[in-house]
Short mmCIF file of C-alpha atoms in Angstrom, two decimals:
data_model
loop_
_atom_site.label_atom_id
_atom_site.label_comp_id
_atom_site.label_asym_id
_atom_site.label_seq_id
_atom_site.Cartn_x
_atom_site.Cartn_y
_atom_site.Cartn_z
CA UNK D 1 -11.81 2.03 9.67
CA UNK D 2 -10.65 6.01 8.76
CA UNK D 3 -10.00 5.89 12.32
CA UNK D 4 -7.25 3.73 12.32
CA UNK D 5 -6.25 4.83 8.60
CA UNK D 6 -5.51 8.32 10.46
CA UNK D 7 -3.42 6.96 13.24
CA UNK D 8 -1.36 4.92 11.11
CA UNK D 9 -0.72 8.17 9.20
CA UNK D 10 0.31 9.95 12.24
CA UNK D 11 2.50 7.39 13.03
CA UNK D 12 4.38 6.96 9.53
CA UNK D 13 4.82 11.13 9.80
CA UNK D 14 7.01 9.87 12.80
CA UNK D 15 8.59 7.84 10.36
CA UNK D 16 12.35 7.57 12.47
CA UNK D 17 10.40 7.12 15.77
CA UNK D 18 7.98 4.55 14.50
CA UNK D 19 6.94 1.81 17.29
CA UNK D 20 6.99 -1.50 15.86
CA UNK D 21 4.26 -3.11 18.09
CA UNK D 22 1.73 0.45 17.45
CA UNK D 23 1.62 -0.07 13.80
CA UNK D 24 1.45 -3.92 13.91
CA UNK D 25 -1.43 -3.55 16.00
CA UNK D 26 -3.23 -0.93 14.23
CA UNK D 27 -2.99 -2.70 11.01
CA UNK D 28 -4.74 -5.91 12.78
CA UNK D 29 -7.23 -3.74 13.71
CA UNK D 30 -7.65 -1.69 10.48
CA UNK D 31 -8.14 -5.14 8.64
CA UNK D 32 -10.54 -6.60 10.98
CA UNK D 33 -12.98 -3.73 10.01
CA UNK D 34 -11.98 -3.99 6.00
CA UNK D 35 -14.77 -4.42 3.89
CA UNK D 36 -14.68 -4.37 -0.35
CA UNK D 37 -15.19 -1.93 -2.21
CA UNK D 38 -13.94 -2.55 -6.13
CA UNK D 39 -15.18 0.04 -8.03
CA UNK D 40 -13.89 3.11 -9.40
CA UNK D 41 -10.95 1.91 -10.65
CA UNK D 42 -9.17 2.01 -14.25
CA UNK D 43 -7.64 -1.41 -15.07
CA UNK D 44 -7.76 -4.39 -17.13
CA UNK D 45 -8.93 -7.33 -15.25
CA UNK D 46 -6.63 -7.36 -11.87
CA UNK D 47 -7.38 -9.78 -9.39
CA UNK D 48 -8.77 -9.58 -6.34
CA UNK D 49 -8.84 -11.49 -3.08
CA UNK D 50 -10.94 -9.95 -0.98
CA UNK D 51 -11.52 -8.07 1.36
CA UNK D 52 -9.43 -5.30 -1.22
CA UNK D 53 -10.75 -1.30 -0.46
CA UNK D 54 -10.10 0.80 -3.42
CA UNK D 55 -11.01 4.74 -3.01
CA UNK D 56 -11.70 6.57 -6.00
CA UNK D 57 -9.44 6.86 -9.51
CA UNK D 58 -7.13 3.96 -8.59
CA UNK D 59 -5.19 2.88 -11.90
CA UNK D 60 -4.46 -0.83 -12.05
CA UNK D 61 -1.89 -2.34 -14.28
CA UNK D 62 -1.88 -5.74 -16.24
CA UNK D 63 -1.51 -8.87 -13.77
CA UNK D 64 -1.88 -7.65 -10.84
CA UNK D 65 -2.84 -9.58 -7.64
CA UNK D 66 -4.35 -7.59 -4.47
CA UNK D 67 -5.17 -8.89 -1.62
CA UNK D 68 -6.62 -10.44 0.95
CA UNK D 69 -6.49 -6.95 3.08
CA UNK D 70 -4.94 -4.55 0.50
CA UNK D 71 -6.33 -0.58 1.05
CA UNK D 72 -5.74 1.90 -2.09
CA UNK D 73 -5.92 5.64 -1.18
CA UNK D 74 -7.29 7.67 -3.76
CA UNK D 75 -5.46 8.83 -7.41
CA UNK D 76 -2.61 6.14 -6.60
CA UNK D 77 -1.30 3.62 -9.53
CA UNK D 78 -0.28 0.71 -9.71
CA UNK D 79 1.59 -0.33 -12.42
CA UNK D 80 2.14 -3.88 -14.18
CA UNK D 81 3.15 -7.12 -12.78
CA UNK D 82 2.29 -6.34 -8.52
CA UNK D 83 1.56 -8.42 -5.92
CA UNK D 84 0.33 -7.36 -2.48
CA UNK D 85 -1.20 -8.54 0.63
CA UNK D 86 -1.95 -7.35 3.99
CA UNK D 87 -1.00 -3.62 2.86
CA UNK D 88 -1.87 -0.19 3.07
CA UNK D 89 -1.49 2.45 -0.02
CA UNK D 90 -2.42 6.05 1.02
CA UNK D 91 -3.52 8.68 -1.77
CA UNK D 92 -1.25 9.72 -4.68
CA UNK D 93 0.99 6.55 -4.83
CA UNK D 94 2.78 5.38 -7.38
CA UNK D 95 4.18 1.78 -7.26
CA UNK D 96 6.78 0.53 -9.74
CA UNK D 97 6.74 -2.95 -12.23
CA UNK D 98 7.25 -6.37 -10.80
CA UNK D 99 6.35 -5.19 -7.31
CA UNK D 100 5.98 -7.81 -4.18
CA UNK D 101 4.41 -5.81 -0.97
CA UNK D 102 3.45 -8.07 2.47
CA UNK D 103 2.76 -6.20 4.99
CA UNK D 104 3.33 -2.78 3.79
CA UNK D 105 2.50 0.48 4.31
CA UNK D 106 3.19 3.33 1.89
CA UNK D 107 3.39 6.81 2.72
CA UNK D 108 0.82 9.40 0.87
CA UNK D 109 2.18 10.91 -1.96
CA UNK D 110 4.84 8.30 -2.07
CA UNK D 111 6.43 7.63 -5.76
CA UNK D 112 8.06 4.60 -6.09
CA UNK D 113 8.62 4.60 -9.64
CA UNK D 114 11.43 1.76 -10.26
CA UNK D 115 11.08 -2.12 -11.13
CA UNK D 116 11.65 -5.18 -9.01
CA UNK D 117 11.08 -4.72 -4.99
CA UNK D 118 10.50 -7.84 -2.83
CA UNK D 119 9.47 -6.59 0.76
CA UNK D 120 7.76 -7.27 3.73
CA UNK D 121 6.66 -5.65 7.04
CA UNK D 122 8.06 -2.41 6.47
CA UNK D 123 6.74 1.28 5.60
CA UNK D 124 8.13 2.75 2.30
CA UNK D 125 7.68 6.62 2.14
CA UNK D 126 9.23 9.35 -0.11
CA UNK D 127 9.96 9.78 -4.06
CA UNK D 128 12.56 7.20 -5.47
CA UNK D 129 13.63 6.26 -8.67
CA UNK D 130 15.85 3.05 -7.49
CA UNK D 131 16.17 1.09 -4.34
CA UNK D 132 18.72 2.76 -3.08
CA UNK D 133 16.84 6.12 -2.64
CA UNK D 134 14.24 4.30 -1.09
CA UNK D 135 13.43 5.61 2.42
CA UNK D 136 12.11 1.83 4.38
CA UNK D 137 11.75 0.51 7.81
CA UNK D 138 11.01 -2.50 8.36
CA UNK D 139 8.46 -3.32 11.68
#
């Protein structure tokens, strides 16, 4: 599983040069191996469809929905009202209110710290404060 975490970090540091069919097929593989693991985290009753991986001091905000196949690096938040399946949150995250993710990857240290966002097979990277400073590419 770190494995194919680290590749699909490489490949997101390529983030103009990213290969569509690479990090579609390393995220089949990275779920295939997904297990649980749902402790550790600060939150008030999210829920989870499993299989949802949570590394350490994850921050979960009121009604949120993970999973199935939703990774959360380490020290990242989530804030209230999210939704996400089939996506991968590296470490030191920050995702915004009223959040939809399918088939996502964010970057680490990404802070997307704005309200309403609807996407799917893309990677989000960078620090933005609306939309439009967003840095995406969809896959």
């Amino acid at each position: 599983m770190k494995e194919e975490l680290i590749k699909i970090e490489e490949l997101i540091g390529k983030f103009e040069d990213i290969e569509k069919s690479d990090i579609k097929e390393l995220m089949q593989r990275f779920f295939s191996k997904l297990g649980n693991r749902l402790e550790n985290y600060v939150g008030d009753y999210p829920t989870f469809i499993e299989p949802v991986y949570l590394e350490d001091n994850v921050k979960i905000g009121d009604d949120v929905l993970l999973g199935p196949n939703v990774y959360i690096g380490a020290n990242s938040e989530i804030q209230n009202y999210v939704e996400m399946s089939n996506t991968i949150i590296f470490e030191n995250v920050v995702i915004g209110e009223n959040f939809k993710l399918e088939n996502c990857v964010i970057g680490k240290n990404s802070s997307l710290k704005f309200k309403n966002l609807d996407v799917k097979n893309s990677v989000l990277i960078g620090k933005a404060n609306s939309r439009d400073e967003l840095q995406s590419k969809k896959f």
